[in-house]
Amino acid sequence: MNTFFTRISTVLSKLEERYKGPMPKLYVALSALIYSLQNIFVKNTKSFGAFTILFHRSVMIFPFIYFQCYTVKADTYFKDPKVMRTLILRGFFGFFAVGFSYAALHLIKFSEAVPIMQTAPMWTAVFSVLLIGEKLTIDVILNIVLCFSGVLLITLSKSAKEDKSLPTSDSARMLGICCCLLSSLGRASVNVLIRKTGKKVNILSFAFYFYVANAMFSMPCMMYEHWGDHPISDYLYVAGIAIFAYVAQLCYTRGLQLEKAAKVAALAYTQIMWAAILDIVVFHQQVNGFQLAGIFCILGCAIVMIFFNKASD
């Protein structure tokens, strides 16, 4: 097993060295696909609440992560208090983002939830202006307008064919949309923290603290969720969530470490495309005009990011 992980790490390092341009983009695009597939398991896990899923997922995958950290000698403790503080905060905001995203998927449609959660790059730009002191440029303003318009259109839309497994009340739907926005804010905070540490922290160290934080913070939240017997199928779904989320997280983190967030973050928007396809093919849902308009507004953010990055280059 030790040799297996060492060989994978060596192969990936050689590929990153040889293909410096496309590898970060490939990592982020691959993470978007894997995250989308993971969400199928989340939608099908009916008896577990969002934070119960998060707890079980963390417990299942933590021994594996610890073994990997030991194998490749990735640090789990840093003497620099700034690095430790950043890792702990990254773990907390990661828990915040994932917990609310799972809650949203139990309340609203896949193709509604994912576009709203993908407003994270817009919040990242806003945080950079407010907290780091970056200039409020025209691309940031366009992203804010497009994201706000997209969320508003999706909020106003009504499904042509309702998913009978989801709550039908307007209040439940609005709660789901709020969970999406909170998840987006958490993801934006994670983006800023990953870029702050750069390449000096191993991606396995990020994962180690992320899963420790997930287990710690999800335990008290579980107390307010359903307790009782759960079918074996739901435990298998949670195992699938753990594996897919773990691989996707490593890909996404590595992509952000190797390249500026602004240059690769646009590829994360491909999750919106996958969400619409999976909602139609897997969940047999229909996407109406308002939803499509909202989706295209948020996808417009990716076009803005690509256009201005090329202009700056």
Short mmCIF file of C-alpha atoms in Angstrom, two decimals:
data_model
loop_
_atom_site.label_atom_id
_atom_site.label_comp_id
_atom_site.label_asym_id
_atom_site.label_seq_id
_atom_site.Cartn_x
_atom_site.Cartn_y
_atom_site.Cartn_z
CA MET A 1 0.00 0.00 0.00
CA ASN A 2 2.90 2.32 0.88
CA THR A 3 4.51 1.68 -2.50
CA PHE A 4 1.17 2.20 -4.28
CA PHE A 5 0.64 5.73 -2.90
CA THR A 6 4.28 6.64 -3.44
CA ARG A 7 4.05 5.61 -7.10
CA ILE A 8 0.86 7.62 -7.65
CA SER A 9 2.44 10.68 -6.02
CA THR A 10 5.56 10.29 -8.21
CA VAL A 11 3.53 9.94 -11.43
CA LEU A 12 1.39 12.99 -10.63
CA SER A 13 4.47 15.07 -9.77
CA LYS A 14 6.02 14.21 -13.15
CA LEU A 15 2.80 15.09 -14.98
CA GLU A 16 2.55 18.41 -13.12
CA GLU A 17 6.12 19.21 -14.06
CA ARG A 18 5.67 18.26 -17.71
CA TYR A 19 2.20 19.79 -18.22
CA LYS A 20 2.29 22.87 -15.99
CA GLY A 21 -0.40 24.70 -17.96
CA PRO A 22 -3.22 22.16 -18.34
CA MET A 23 -2.76 20.10 -15.12
CA PRO A 24 -4.32 22.67 -12.70
CA LYS A 25 -7.29 23.08 -15.05
CA LEU A 26 -7.66 19.31 -15.38
CA TYR A 27 -7.66 18.92 -11.59
CA VAL A 28 -10.45 21.51 -11.12
CA ALA A 29 -12.55 20.19 -14.04
CA LEU A 30 -12.22 16.62 -12.74
CA SER A 31 -13.21 17.73 -9.23
CA ALA A 32 -16.38 19.34 -10.65
CA LEU A 33 -17.45 16.06 -12.30
CA ILE A 34 -16.67 13.96 -9.21
CA TYR A 35 -18.49 16.39 -6.88
CA SER A 36 -21.54 16.17 -9.16
CA LEU A 37 -21.51 12.36 -9.06
CA GLN A 38 -21.12 12.48 -5.28
CA ASN A 39 -24.29 14.57 -5.03
CA ILE A 40 -26.30 11.71 -6.58
CA PHE A 41 -25.48 9.66 -3.48
CA VAL A 42 -26.44 12.60 -1.22
CA LYS A 43 -29.84 12.94 -2.93
CA ASN A 44 -30.51 9.19 -2.56
CA THR A 45 -29.55 9.04 1.13
CA LYS A 46 -33.03 9.56 2.56
CA SER A 47 -32.81 8.43 6.20
CA PHE A 48 -29.70 10.45 7.18
CA GLY A 49 -29.74 14.17 7.87
CA ALA A 50 -27.11 16.42 6.25
CA PHE A 51 -24.79 16.60 9.26
CA THR A 52 -25.20 12.89 10.04
CA ILE A 53 -23.98 12.16 6.51
CA LEU A 54 -21.06 14.52 7.10
CA PHE A 55 -20.12 12.82 10.39
CA HIS A 56 -20.25 9.28 9.00
CA ARG A 57 -18.38 10.34 5.88
CA SER A 58 -15.59 11.84 8.02
CA VAL A 59 -15.31 8.81 10.32
CA MET A 60 -15.17 6.44 7.33
CA ILE A 61 -12.43 8.28 5.48
CA PHE A 62 -10.29 9.65 8.36
CA PRO A 63 -8.21 6.48 9.02
CA PHE A 64 -7.40 6.33 5.32
CA ILE A 65 -6.27 9.98 5.29
CA TYR A 66 -4.17 9.53 8.43
CA PHE A 67 -2.48 6.50 6.85
CA GLN A 68 -1.74 8.50 3.70
CA CYS A 69 -0.31 11.40 5.72
CA TYR A 70 1.94 8.91 7.53
CA THR A 71 2.95 7.21 4.28
CA VAL A 72 4.02 10.34 2.41
CA LYS A 73 5.18 12.12 5.60
CA ALA A 74 2.66 14.95 5.28
CA ASP A 75 2.65 17.15 8.38
CA THR A 76 -0.34 17.04 10.74
CA TYR A 77 1.14 19.66 13.05
CA PHE A 78 2.88 22.94 12.17
CA LYS A 79 4.97 25.07 14.51
CA ASP A 80 3.97 28.22 12.67
CA PRO A 81 0.80 29.44 14.46
CA LYS A 82 -0.40 31.27 11.33
CA VAL A 83 -0.38 28.04 9.30
CA MET A 84 -2.17 26.15 12.09
CA ARG A 85 -4.79 28.90 12.36
CA THR A 86 -5.32 28.85 8.59
CA LEU A 87 -5.73 25.05 8.53
CA ILE A 88 -8.23 25.10 11.41
CA LEU A 89 -10.22 27.89 9.76
CA ARG A 90 -10.14 26.02 6.44
CA GLY A 91 -11.53 22.96 8.24
CA PHE A 92 -14.33 24.98 9.85
CA PHE A 93 -15.39 26.80 6.68
CA GLY A 94 -15.17 23.52 4.75
CA PHE A 95 -17.55 21.92 7.27
CA PHE A 96 -19.81 24.97 6.98
CA ALA A 97 -19.88 24.78 3.17
CA VAL A 98 -20.41 21.02 2.83
CA GLY A 99 -22.96 20.74 5.66
CA PHE A 100 -25.22 23.40 4.18
CA SER A 101 -24.80 22.03 0.65
CA TYR A 102 -26.03 18.59 1.81
CA ALA A 103 -28.94 20.24 3.62
CA ALA A 104 -29.85 22.15 0.44
CA LEU A 105 -29.84 18.98 -1.69
CA HIS A 106 -32.46 17.48 0.66
CA LEU A 107 -34.69 20.55 0.24
CA ILE A 108 -34.53 21.65 -3.40
CA LYS A 109 -33.77 20.30 -6.87
CA PHE A 110 -30.23 19.44 -7.94
CA SER A 111 -30.33 21.86 -10.88
CA GLU A 112 -31.51 24.68 -8.56
CA ALA A 113 -29.04 24.06 -5.73
CA VAL A 114 -25.78 23.72 -7.68
CA PRO A 115 -25.95 27.00 -9.68
CA ILE A 116 -26.56 29.00 -6.48
CA MET A 117 -23.70 27.22 -4.70
CA GLN A 118 -21.47 28.05 -7.66
CA THR A 119 -21.66 31.77 -6.81
CA ALA A 120 -18.65 31.11 -4.54
CA PRO A 121 -16.11 32.70 -6.97
CA MET A 122 -18.19 35.89 -6.88
CA TRP A 123 -18.05 35.93 -3.06
CA THR A 124 -14.31 35.19 -3.27
CA ALA A 125 -13.85 38.35 -5.34
CA VAL A 126 -16.00 40.37 -2.91
CA PHE A 127 -13.98 39.11 0.09
CA SER A 128 -10.77 40.02 -1.72
CA VAL A 129 -12.01 43.60 -2.15
CA LEU A 130 -13.31 43.96 1.41
CA LEU A 131 -10.66 42.01 3.38
CA ILE A 132 -7.48 42.06 1.31
CA GLY A 133 -7.91 45.51 -0.22
CA GLU A 134 -7.96 44.53 -3.89
CA LYS A 135 -9.50 47.01 -6.34
CA LEU A 136 -13.17 46.80 -7.32
CA THR A 137 -12.67 46.08 -11.03
CA ILE A 138 -15.23 45.87 -13.82
CA ASP A 139 -15.08 42.04 -13.92
CA VAL A 140 -15.91 41.86 -10.19
CA ILE A 141 -18.89 44.19 -10.71
CA LEU A 142 -20.13 42.10 -13.68
CA ASN A 143 -19.79 38.90 -11.64
CA ILE A 144 -21.82 40.38 -8.78
CA VAL A 145 -24.60 41.54 -11.13
CA LEU A 146 -24.74 38.23 -13.03
CA CYS A 147 -24.68 36.08 -9.88
CA PHE A 148 -27.34 38.16 -8.15
CA SER A 149 -29.55 38.03 -11.28
CA GLY A 150 -29.08 34.28 -11.61
CA VAL A 151 -29.98 33.56 -7.98
CA LEU A 152 -33.02 35.83 -8.24
CA LEU A 153 -34.28 34.09 -11.40
CA ILE A 154 -33.84 30.62 -9.89
CA THR A 155 -35.62 31.78 -6.71
CA LEU A 156 -38.58 33.05 -8.77
CA SER A 157 -38.82 29.87 -10.87
CA LYS A 158 -41.34 27.12 -10.26
CA SER A 159 -40.64 23.53 -11.28
CA ALA A 160 -42.80 22.18 -14.07
CA LYS A 161 -42.52 18.73 -12.52
CA GLU A 162 -42.01 18.57 -8.77
CA ASP A 163 -39.79 15.97 -7.11
CA LYS A 164 -42.13 14.08 -4.76
CA SER A 165 -39.24 13.20 -2.43
CA LEU A 166 -38.63 16.91 -1.65
CA PRO A 167 -40.65 19.23 0.64
CA THR A 168 -43.36 21.07 -1.31
CA SER A 169 -43.80 24.22 0.82
CA ASP A 170 -42.40 27.59 -0.27
CA SER A 171 -40.76 28.06 3.14
CA ALA A 172 -38.80 24.80 2.72
CA ARG A 173 -37.70 25.89 -0.75
CA MET A 174 -36.52 29.28 0.53
CA LEU A 175 -34.66 27.52 3.36
CA GLY A 176 -32.93 25.38 0.72
CA ILE A 177 -31.91 28.47 -1.25
CA CYS A 178 -30.55 30.10 1.94
CA CYS A 179 -28.54 26.93 2.65
CA CYS A 180 -27.07 27.19 -0.87
CA LEU A 181 -25.99 30.79 -0.28
CA LEU A 182 -24.43 29.90 3.10
CA SER A 183 -22.59 27.00 1.45
CA SER A 184 -21.34 29.40 -1.24
CA LEU A 185 -20.00 31.79 1.41
CA GLY A 186 -18.18 28.90 3.10
CA ARG A 187 -16.59 27.79 -0.18
CA ALA A 188 -15.44 31.34 -0.91
CA SER A 189 -13.73 31.48 2.50
CA VAL A 190 -12.01 28.15 1.76
CA ASN A 191 -10.74 29.48 -1.61
CA VAL A 192 -9.15 32.51 0.07
CA LEU A 193 -7.50 30.37 2.79
CA ILE A 194 -6.08 27.82 0.31
CA ARG A 195 -4.52 30.55 -1.80
CA LYS A 196 -3.15 32.18 1.35
CA THR A 197 -1.07 29.10 2.23
CA GLY A 198 0.06 28.41 -1.35
CA LYS A 199 2.19 25.29 -1.96
CA LYS A 200 3.85 25.20 1.47
CA VAL A 201 1.15 22.91 2.90
CA ASN A 202 0.63 19.40 1.55
CA ILE A 203 -2.90 18.78 0.20
CA LEU A 204 -3.17 15.78 2.58
CA SER A 205 -2.61 18.15 5.52
CA PHE A 206 -5.56 20.22 4.29
CA ALA A 207 -7.66 17.06 4.04
CA PHE A 208 -6.58 15.89 7.53
CA TYR A 209 -7.80 19.08 9.23
CA PHE A 210 -10.90 19.23 7.05
CA TYR A 211 -12.11 15.81 8.20
CA VAL A 212 -11.16 16.44 11.84
CA ALA A 213 -13.25 19.63 11.76
CA ASN A 214 -16.12 17.81 10.02
CA ALA A 215 -16.29 15.14 12.72
CA MET A 216 -16.01 17.64 15.59
CA PHE A 217 -18.53 20.21 14.37
CA SER A 218 -21.06 17.76 12.93
CA MET A 219 -21.49 15.83 16.21
CA PRO A 220 -23.53 18.52 18.02
CA CYS A 221 -25.54 19.23 14.84
CA MET A 222 -26.49 15.54 14.59
CA MET A 223 -28.44 15.81 17.84
CA TYR A 224 -31.18 17.74 16.04
CA GLU A 225 -31.51 15.25 13.18
CA HIS A 226 -33.37 11.95 12.78
CA TRP A 227 -32.19 9.06 14.96
CA GLY A 228 -33.28 5.48 14.40
CA ASP A 229 -32.78 2.51 12.12
CA HIS A 230 -31.14 3.17 8.77
CA PRO A 231 -31.18 0.81 5.75
CA ILE A 232 -27.90 -0.78 4.67
CA SER A 233 -28.24 1.00 1.31
CA ASP A 234 -27.88 4.39 3.01
CA TYR A 235 -24.59 3.34 4.64
CA LEU A 236 -23.37 2.25 1.19
CA TYR A 237 -24.40 5.64 -0.21
CA VAL A 238 -22.47 7.39 2.57
CA ALA A 239 -19.41 5.26 1.75
CA GLY A 240 -19.74 6.40 -1.88
CA ILE A 241 -20.04 10.02 -0.72
CA ALA A 242 -16.88 9.64 1.37
CA ILE A 243 -14.79 8.23 -1.48
CA PHE A 244 -16.01 10.61 -4.20
CA ALA A 245 -15.79 13.70 -1.97
CA TYR A 246 -12.28 12.79 -0.84
CA VAL A 247 -10.92 12.41 -4.37
CA ALA A 248 -12.74 15.55 -5.56
CA GLN A 249 -11.39 17.59 -2.64
CA LEU A 250 -7.79 16.53 -3.32
CA CYS A 251 -8.15 17.42 -7.02
CA TYR A 252 -9.71 20.82 -6.28
CA THR A 253 -7.17 21.75 -3.59
CA ARG A 254 -4.22 20.75 -5.78
CA GLY A 255 -5.60 22.73 -8.71
CA LEU A 256 -5.81 25.87 -6.58
CA GLN A 257 -2.31 25.32 -5.22
CA LEU A 258 -0.75 25.05 -8.68
CA GLU A 259 -2.48 28.03 -10.31
CA LYS A 260 -4.11 31.33 -9.41
CA ALA A 261 -7.72 30.81 -8.36
CA ALA A 262 -8.96 33.35 -10.91
CA LYS A 263 -7.47 31.31 -13.78
CA VAL A 264 -8.95 27.93 -12.86
CA ALA A 265 -12.06 28.73 -10.82
CA ALA A 266 -14.17 29.18 -13.97
CA LEU A 267 -13.93 25.42 -14.61
CA ALA A 268 -15.78 24.76 -11.34
CA TYR A 269 -18.85 26.19 -13.10
CA THR A 270 -19.04 22.98 -15.14
CA GLN A 271 -20.83 21.54 -12.09
CA ILE A 272 -23.87 23.55 -13.24
CA MET A 273 -23.86 21.72 -16.57
CA TRP A 274 -23.51 18.34 -14.85
CA ALA A 275 -26.31 19.23 -12.39
CA ALA A 276 -28.77 20.04 -15.20
CA ILE A 277 -27.85 16.84 -17.10
CA LEU A 278 -28.10 14.63 -14.00
CA ASP A 279 -31.39 16.22 -12.91
CA ILE A 280 -32.94 15.35 -16.28
CA VAL A 281 -31.31 11.93 -16.85
CA VAL A 282 -31.10 10.52 -13.29
CA PHE A 283 -33.86 12.31 -11.36
CA HIS A 284 -36.25 12.83 -14.33
CA GLN A 285 -36.79 16.51 -13.55
CA GLN A 286 -37.67 19.29 -15.98
CA VAL A 287 -35.76 22.58 -16.18
CA ASN A 288 -38.03 25.57 -16.91
CA GLY A 289 -37.34 28.95 -18.52
CA PHE A 290 -36.59 30.87 -15.31
CA GLN A 291 -34.13 28.20 -14.18
CA LEU A 292 -32.39 28.18 -17.56
CA ALA A 293 -32.12 31.98 -17.51
CA GLY A 294 -30.66 31.87 -14.00
CA ILE A 295 -28.22 29.10 -14.96
CA PHE A 296 -26.99 31.06 -18.01
CA CYS A 297 -26.55 34.21 -15.88
CA ILE A 298 -24.32 32.35 -13.43
CA LEU A 299 -22.47 30.59 -16.28
CA GLY A 300 -21.87 34.12 -17.63
CA CYS A 301 -19.56 34.63 -14.66
CA ALA A 302 -17.25 31.94 -16.05
CA ILE A 303 -17.18 33.72 -19.42
CA VAL A 304 -16.37 37.03 -17.70
CA MET A 305 -13.53 35.37 -15.73
CA ILE A 306 -12.04 33.76 -18.86
CA PHE A 307 -12.30 36.97 -20.92
CA PHE A 308 -10.65 39.21 -18.30
CA ASN A 309 -7.94 36.66 -17.52
CA LYS A 310 -6.97 36.53 -21.19
CA ALA A 311 -7.02 40.32 -21.36
CA SER A 312 -4.71 40.56 -18.31
CA ASP A 313 -2.34 37.98 -19.80
#
